[in-house]
Short mmCIF file of C-alpha atoms in Angstrom, two decimals:
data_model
loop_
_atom_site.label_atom_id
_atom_site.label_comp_id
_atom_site.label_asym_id
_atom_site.label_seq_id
_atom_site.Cartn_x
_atom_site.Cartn_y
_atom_site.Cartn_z
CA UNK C 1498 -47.50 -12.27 -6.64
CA UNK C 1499 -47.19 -8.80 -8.23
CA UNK C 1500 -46.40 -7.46 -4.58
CA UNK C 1501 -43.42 -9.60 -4.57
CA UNK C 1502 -41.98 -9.29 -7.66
CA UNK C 1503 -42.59 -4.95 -7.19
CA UNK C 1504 -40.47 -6.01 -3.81
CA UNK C 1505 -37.88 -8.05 -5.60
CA UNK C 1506 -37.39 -4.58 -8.07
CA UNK C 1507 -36.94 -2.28 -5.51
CA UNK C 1508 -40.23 -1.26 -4.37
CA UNK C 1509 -40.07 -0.59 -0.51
CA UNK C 1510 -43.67 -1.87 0.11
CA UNK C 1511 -46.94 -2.67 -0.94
CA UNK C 1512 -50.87 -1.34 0.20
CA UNK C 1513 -53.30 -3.67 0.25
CA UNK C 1514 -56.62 -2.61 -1.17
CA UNK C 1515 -59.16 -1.24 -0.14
CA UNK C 1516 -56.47 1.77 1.63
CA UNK C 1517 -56.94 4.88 3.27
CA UNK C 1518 -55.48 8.30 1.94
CA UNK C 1519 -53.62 7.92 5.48
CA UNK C 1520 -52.02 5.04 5.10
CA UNK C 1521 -50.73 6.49 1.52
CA UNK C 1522 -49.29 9.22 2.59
CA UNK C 1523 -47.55 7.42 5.73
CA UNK C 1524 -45.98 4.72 3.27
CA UNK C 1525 -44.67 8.01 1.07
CA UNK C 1526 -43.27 9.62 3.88
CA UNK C 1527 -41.48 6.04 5.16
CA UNK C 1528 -40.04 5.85 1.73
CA UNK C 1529 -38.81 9.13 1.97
CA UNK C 1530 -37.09 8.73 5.04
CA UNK C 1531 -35.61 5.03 3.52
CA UNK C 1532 -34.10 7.28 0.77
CA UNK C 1533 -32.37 10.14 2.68
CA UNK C 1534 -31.28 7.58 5.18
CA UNK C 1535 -29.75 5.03 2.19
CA UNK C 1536 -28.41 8.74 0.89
CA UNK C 1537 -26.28 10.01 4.10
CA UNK C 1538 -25.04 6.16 3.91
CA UNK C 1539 -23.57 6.86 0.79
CA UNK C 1540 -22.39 10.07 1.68
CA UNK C 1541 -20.55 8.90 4.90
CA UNK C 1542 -18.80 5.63 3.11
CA UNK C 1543 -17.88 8.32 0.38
CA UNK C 1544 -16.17 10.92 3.04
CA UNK C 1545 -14.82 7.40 4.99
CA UNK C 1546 -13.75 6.63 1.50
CA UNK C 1547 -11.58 9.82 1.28
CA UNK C 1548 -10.70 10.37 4.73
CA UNK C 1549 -8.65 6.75 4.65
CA UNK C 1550 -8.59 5.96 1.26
CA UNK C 1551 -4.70 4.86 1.90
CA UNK C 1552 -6.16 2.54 4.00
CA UNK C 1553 -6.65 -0.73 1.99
CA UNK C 1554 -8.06 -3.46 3.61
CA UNK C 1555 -11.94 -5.49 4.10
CA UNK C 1556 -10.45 -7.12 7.25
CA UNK C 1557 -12.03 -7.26 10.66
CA UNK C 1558 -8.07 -6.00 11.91
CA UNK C 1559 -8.28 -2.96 9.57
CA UNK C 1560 -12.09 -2.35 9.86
CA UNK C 1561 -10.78 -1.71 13.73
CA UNK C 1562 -8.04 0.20 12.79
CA UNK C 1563 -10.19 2.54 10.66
CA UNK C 1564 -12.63 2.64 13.35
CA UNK C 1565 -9.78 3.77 15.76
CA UNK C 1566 -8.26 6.64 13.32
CA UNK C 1567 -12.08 7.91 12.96
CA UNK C 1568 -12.45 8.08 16.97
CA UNK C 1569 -8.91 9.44 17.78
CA UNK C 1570 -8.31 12.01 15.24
CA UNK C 1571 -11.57 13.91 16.86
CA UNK C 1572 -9.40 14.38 19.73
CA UNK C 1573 -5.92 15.82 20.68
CA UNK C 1574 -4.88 12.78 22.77
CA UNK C 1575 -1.51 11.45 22.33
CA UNK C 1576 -1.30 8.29 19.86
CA UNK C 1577 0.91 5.48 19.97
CA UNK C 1578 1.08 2.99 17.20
CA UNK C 1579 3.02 -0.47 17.35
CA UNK C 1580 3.25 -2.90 14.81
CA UNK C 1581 6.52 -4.74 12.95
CA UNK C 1582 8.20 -3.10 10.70
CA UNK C 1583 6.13 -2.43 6.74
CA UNK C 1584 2.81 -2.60 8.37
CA UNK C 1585 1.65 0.35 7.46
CA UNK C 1586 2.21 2.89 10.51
CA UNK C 1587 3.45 5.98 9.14
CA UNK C 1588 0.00 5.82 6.36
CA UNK C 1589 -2.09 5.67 9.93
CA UNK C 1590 0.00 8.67 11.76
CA UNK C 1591 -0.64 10.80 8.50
CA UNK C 1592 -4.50 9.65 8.64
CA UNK C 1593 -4.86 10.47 11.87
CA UNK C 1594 -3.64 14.13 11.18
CA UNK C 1595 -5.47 14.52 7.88
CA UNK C 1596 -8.96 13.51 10.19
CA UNK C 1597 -7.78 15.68 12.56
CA UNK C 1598 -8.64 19.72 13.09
CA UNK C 1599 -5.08 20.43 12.41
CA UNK C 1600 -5.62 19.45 8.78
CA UNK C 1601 -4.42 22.94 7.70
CA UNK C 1602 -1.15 22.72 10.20
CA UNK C 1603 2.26 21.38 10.04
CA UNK C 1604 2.77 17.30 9.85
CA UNK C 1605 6.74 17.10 10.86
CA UNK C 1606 8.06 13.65 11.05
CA UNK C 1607 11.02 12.66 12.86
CA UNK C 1608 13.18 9.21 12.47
CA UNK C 1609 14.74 8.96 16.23
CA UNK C 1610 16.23 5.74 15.09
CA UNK C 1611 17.99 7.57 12.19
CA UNK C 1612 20.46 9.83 14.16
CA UNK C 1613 23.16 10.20 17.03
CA UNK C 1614 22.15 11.36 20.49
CA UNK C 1615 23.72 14.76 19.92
CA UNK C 1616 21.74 15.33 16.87
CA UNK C 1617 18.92 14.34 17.51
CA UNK C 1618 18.59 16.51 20.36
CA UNK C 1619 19.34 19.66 18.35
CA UNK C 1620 16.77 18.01 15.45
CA UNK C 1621 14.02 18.12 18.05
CA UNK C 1622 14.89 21.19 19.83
CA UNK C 1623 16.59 23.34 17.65
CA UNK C 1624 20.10 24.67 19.33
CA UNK C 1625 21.54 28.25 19.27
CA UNK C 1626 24.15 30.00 17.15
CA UNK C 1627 27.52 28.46 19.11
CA UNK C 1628 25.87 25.94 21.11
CA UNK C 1629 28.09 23.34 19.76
CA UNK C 1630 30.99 22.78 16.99
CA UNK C 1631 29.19 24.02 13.76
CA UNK C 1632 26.62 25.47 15.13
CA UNK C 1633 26.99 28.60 12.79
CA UNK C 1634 23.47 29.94 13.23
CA UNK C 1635 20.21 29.48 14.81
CA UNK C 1636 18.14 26.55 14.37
CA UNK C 1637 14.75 25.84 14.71
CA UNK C 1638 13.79 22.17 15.71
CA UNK C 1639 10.76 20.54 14.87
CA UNK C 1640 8.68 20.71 17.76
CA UNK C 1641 9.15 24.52 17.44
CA UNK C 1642 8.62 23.65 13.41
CA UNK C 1643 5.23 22.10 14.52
CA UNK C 1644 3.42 24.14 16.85
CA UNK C 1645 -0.02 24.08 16.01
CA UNK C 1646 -0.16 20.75 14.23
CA UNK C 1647 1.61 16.95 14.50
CA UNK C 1648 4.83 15.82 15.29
CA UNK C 1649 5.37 12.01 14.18
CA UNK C 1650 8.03 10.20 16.31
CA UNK C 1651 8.62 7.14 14.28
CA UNK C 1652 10.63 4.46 15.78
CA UNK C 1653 10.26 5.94 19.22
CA UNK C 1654 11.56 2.69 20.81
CA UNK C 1655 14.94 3.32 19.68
CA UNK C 1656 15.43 6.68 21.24
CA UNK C 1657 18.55 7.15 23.33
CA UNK C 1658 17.66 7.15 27.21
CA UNK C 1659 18.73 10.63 28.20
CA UNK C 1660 16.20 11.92 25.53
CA UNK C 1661 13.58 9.98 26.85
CA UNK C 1662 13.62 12.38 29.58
CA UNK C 1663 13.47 15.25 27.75
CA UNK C 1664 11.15 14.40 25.48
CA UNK C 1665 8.45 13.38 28.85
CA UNK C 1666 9.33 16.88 29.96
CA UNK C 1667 8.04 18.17 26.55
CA UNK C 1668 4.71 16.03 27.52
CA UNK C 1669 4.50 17.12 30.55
CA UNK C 1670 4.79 20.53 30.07
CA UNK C 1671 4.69 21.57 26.57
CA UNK C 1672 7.65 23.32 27.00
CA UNK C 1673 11.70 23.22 26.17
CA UNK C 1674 14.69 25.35 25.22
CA UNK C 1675 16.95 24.68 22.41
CA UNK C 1676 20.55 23.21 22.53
CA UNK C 1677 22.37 26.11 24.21
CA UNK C 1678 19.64 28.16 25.22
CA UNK C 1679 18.11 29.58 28.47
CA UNK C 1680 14.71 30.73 26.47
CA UNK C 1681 11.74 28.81 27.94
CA UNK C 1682 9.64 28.06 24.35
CA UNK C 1683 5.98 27.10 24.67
CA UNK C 1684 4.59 24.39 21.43
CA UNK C 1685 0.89 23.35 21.32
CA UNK C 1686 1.63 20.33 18.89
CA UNK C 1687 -0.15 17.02 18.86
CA UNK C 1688 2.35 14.02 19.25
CA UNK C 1689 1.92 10.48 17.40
CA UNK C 1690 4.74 8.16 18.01
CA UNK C 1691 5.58 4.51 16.78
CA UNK C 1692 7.38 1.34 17.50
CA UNK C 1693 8.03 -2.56 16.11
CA UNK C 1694 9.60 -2.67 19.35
CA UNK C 1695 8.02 -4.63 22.61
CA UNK C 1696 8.27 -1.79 24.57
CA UNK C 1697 7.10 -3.72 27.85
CA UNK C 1698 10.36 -5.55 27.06
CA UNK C 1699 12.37 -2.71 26.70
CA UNK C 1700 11.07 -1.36 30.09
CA UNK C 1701 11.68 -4.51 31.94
CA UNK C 1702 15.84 -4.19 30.23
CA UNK C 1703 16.07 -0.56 31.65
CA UNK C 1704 16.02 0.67 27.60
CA UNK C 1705 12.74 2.42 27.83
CA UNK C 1706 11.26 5.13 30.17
CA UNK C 1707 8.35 3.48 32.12
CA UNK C 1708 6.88 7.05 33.05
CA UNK C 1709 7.07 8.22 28.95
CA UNK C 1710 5.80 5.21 27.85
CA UNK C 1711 2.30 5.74 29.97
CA UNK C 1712 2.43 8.93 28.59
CA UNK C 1713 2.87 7.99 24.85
CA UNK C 1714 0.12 5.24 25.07
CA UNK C 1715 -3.04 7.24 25.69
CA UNK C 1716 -4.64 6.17 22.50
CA UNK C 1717 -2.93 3.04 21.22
CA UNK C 1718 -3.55 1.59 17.96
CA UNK C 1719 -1.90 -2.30 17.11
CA UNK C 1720 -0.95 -2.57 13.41
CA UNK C 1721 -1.66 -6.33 12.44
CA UNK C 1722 0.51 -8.23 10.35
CA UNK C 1723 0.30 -8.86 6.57
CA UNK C 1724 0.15 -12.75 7.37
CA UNK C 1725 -2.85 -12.09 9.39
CA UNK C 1726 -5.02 -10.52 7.00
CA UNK C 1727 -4.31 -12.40 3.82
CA UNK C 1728 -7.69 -11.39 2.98
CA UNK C 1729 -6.67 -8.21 2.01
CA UNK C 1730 -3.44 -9.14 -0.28
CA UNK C 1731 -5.48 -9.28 -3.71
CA UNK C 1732 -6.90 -5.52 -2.03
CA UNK C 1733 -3.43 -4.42 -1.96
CA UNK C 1734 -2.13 -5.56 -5.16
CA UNK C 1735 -4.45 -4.26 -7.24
CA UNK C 1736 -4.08 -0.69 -5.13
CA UNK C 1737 0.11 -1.02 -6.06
CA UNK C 1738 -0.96 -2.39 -9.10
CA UNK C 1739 -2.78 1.10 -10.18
CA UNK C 1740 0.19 2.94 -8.59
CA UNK C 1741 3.11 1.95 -9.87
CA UNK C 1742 1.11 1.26 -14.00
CA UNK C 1743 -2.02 4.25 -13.90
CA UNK C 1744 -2.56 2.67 -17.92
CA UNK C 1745 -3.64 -0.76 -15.96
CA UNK C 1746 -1.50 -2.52 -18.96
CA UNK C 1747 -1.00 -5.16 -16.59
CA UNK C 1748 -2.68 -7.83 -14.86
CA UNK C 1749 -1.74 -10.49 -12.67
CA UNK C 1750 -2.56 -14.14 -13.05
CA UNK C 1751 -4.51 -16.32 -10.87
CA UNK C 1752 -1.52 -18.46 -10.10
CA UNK C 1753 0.41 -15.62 -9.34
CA UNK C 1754 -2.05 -14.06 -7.10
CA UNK C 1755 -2.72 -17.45 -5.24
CA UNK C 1756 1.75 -17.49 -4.27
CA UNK C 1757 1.30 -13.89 -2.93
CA UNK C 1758 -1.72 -15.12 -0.96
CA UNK C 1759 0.03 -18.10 0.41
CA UNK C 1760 3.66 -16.45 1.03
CA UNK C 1761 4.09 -15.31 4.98
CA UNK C 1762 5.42 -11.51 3.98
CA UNK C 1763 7.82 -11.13 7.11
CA UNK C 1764 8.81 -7.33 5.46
CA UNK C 1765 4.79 -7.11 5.36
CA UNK C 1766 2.90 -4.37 3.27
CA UNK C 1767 6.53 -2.70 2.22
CA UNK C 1768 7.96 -6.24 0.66
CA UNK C 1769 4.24 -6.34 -1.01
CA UNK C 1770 4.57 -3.20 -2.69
CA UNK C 1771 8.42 -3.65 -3.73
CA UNK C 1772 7.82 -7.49 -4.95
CA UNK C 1773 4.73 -5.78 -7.76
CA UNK C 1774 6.78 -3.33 -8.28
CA UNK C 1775 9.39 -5.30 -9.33
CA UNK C 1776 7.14 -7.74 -11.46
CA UNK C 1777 5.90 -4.86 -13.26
CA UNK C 1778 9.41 -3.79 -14.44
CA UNK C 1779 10.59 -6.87 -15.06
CA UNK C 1780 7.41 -8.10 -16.76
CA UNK C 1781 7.72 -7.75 -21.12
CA UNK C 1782 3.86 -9.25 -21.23
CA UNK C 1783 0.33 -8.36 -20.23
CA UNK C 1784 0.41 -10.87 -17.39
CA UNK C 1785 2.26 -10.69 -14.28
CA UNK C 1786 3.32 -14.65 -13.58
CA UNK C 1787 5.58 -16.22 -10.83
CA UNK C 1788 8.28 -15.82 -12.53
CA UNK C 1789 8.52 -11.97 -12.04
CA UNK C 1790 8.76 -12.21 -8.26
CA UNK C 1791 12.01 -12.04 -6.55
CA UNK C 1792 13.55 -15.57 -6.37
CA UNK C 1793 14.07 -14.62 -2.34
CA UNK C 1794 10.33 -14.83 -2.20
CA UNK C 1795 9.95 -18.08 -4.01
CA UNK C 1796 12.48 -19.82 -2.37
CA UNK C 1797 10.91 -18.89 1.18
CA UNK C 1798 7.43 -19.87 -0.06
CA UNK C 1799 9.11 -24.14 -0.93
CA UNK C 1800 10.63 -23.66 2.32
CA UNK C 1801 7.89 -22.82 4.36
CA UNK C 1802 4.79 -24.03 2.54
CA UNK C 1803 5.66 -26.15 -0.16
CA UNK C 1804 8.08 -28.50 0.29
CA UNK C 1805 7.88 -30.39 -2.66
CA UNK C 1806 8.13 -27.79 -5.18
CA UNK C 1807 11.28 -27.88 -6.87
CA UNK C 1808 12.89 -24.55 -7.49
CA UNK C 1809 16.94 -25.30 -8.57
CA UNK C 1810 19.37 -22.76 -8.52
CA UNK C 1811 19.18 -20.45 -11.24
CA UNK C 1812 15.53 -21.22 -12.33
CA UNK C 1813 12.32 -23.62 -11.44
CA UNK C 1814 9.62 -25.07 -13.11
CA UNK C 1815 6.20 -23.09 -13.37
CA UNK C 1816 4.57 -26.03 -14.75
CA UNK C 1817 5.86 -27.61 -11.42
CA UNK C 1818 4.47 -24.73 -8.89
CA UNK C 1819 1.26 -24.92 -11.15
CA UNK C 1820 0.33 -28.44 -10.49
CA UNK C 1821 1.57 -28.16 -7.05
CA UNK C 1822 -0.86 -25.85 -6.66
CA UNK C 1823 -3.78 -27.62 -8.04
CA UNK C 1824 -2.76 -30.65 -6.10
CA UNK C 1825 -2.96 -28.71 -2.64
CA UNK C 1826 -6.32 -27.12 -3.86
CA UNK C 1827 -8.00 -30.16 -4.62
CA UNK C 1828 -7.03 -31.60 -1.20
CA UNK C 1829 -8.56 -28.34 0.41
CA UNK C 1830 -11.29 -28.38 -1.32
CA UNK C 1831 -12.02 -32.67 -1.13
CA UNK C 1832 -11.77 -33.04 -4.69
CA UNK C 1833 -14.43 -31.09 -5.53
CA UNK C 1834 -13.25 -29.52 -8.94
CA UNK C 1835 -16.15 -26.85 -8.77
CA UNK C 1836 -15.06 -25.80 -5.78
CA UNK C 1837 -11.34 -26.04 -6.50
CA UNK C 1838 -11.72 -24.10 -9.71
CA UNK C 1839 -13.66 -20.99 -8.15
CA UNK C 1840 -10.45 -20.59 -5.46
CA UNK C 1841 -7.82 -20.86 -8.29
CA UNK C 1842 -9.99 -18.49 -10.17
CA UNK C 1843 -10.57 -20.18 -13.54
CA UNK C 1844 -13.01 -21.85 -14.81
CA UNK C 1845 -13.71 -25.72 -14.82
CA UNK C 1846 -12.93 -26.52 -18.18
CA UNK C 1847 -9.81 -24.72 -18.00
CA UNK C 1848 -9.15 -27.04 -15.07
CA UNK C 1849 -10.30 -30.09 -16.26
CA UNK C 1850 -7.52 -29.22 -19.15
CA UNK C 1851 -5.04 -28.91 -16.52
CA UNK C 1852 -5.99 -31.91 -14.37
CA UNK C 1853 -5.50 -34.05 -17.59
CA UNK C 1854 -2.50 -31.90 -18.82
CA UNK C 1855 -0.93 -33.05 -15.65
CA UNK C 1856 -2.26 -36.61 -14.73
CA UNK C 1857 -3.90 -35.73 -11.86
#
């Protein structure tokens, strides 16, 4: 009995009498090893901890994704990361770089959905003094800018055609000239590229350069959806939570939490973050409630999930979304008010209260 309550306190094992001087000094050295092993554990989930601490998630998809940023950034390869739009793919690219052994080098990101043809060729590239109208002067572009380090593509998908095939050259041979020029410049740079776009799709419609995009996806790393890993919504709020109020004045009820978990996010991580911002602003209280989410978000969430809520124009009932909510719990949950009061986080008095308050 004292063996296993030493055990239940931490004690790593036990010698049975009568022992050998032997056998005592094997246990201490097995102990020893336990300890520096549980030690480097800590150590690695600390460095993990700040090598993708923007990553916020307990999800299988972003255990997998962290996984993937850990493997790829030990490399040079080429990255390509898809995913819709607010998923999170620009935090990954920048990740990747910070893992990576050009840490110390140039991070340049580019929007190719952002410009014109014309200009995005010179951003890229750079172009010479004369090389077109206003071209007053020499310009670097960014590849040039990062030599030696990363150059983020973002939106890749929506690059024009003809720069498709300039930008394979640059792949190919890790070489180009700028806008107007005959100089042959060489880059070392490490290029990370992204897409919401199918681009297997875009192939198939003659939008998308079959040959660049088996070049872009050497390493390819799938952003999943916020509606697929609602297990990680209370993770994020409480991250934008301490960003946007560092004085944690604020917290968010349970009913309020349990809407974000059950809303579909279509604008995904990006709509998260602007809908707490928002309810911090527009919240005078300690308590974030439903009320201090955009009404666009409400009114999708009766839509789509609960149909008999009644939210009229210019307002709706919170005593109505609350027992809504309780209702759809307890049918979850088969009535079991134990159960149905540990997932609406409070405690079964305080729903008891509630079930009566309502006539449920």
């Amino acid at each position: 009995d004292t063996a296993i309550e030493a055990m239940k306190i931490g004690a790593t094992d036990y010698i049975t009498k009568p022992f050998k001087l032997d056998e005592i000094k094997l246990q201490i050295k097995k102990s020893l090893h336990l300890s520096n092993l549980e030690n480097q554990v800590d150590f690695l989930r600390q460095e993990l901890g700040k090598k993708y601490g923007k990553m916020v998630g307990q999800s299988d998809a972003m255990k997998e994704v962290a996984f993937l940023i850990q493997q790829v950034a030990k490399t040079g390869a080429t990255v390509l990361i898809t995913g819709e739009s607010g998923t999170g793919k620009e935090v990954v690219a920048v990740e990747i770089h910070k893992a990576s052994n050009r840490v110390d080098k140039p991070f340049v990101a580019v929007n190719c959905a952002a410009l014109p043809e014309q200009l995005l060729e010179s951003e890229l590239f750079g172009h010479e003094k004369g090389a077109f109208t206003g071209a007053t002067s020499k310009k670097k572009g960014r590849f040039e800018i990062a030599d030696t380090g990363t150059i983020f593509l973002d939106e890749i998908g929506e690059m024009p055609i003809s720069m498709q095939a300039k930008l394979l050259r640059v792949l190919q041979e890790r070489c180009f000239e700028r806008v107007g020029g005959t100089e042959t410049i060489d880059v070392d740079v490490r290029v990370i590229a992204t897409t919401n776009l199918d681009l297997a799709n875009a192939i198939s419609h003659g939008t998308f350069r079959e040959d660049l995009y088996y070049r872009l996806n050497v390493m390819r790393i799938s952003m999943p959806p916020l509606r697929s890993r609602k297990e990680d919504i209370p993770l994020l709020v409480n991250h934008f939570l301490k960003k946007f109020d560092p004085s944690n004045s604020k917290k968010i009820s349970s009913v309020a939490m349990k809407i974000l978990t059950s809303y579909n996010w279509p604008g995904n991580i990006r709509e998260l973050q602007n809908a707490i911002e928002r309810a911090l602003i527009v919240c005078q209280g300690a308590e974030i409630k439903p009320e201090h989410f955009p009404k666009d978000l409400l009114n999708s969430l009766e839509e789509t999930t609960t149909p008999v809520l009644n939210i009229a124009e210019g307002g709706f009932s919170l005593e109505e979304m609350e027992k809504h909510l309780i209702i759809k719990a307890l049918e979850k949950h088969n009535y079991n008010q134990t159960k149905v009061a540990k997932y609406l986080g409070i405690s079964r008095p305080t729903l008891l209260y509630r079930l009566k308050k309502y006539g449920i």
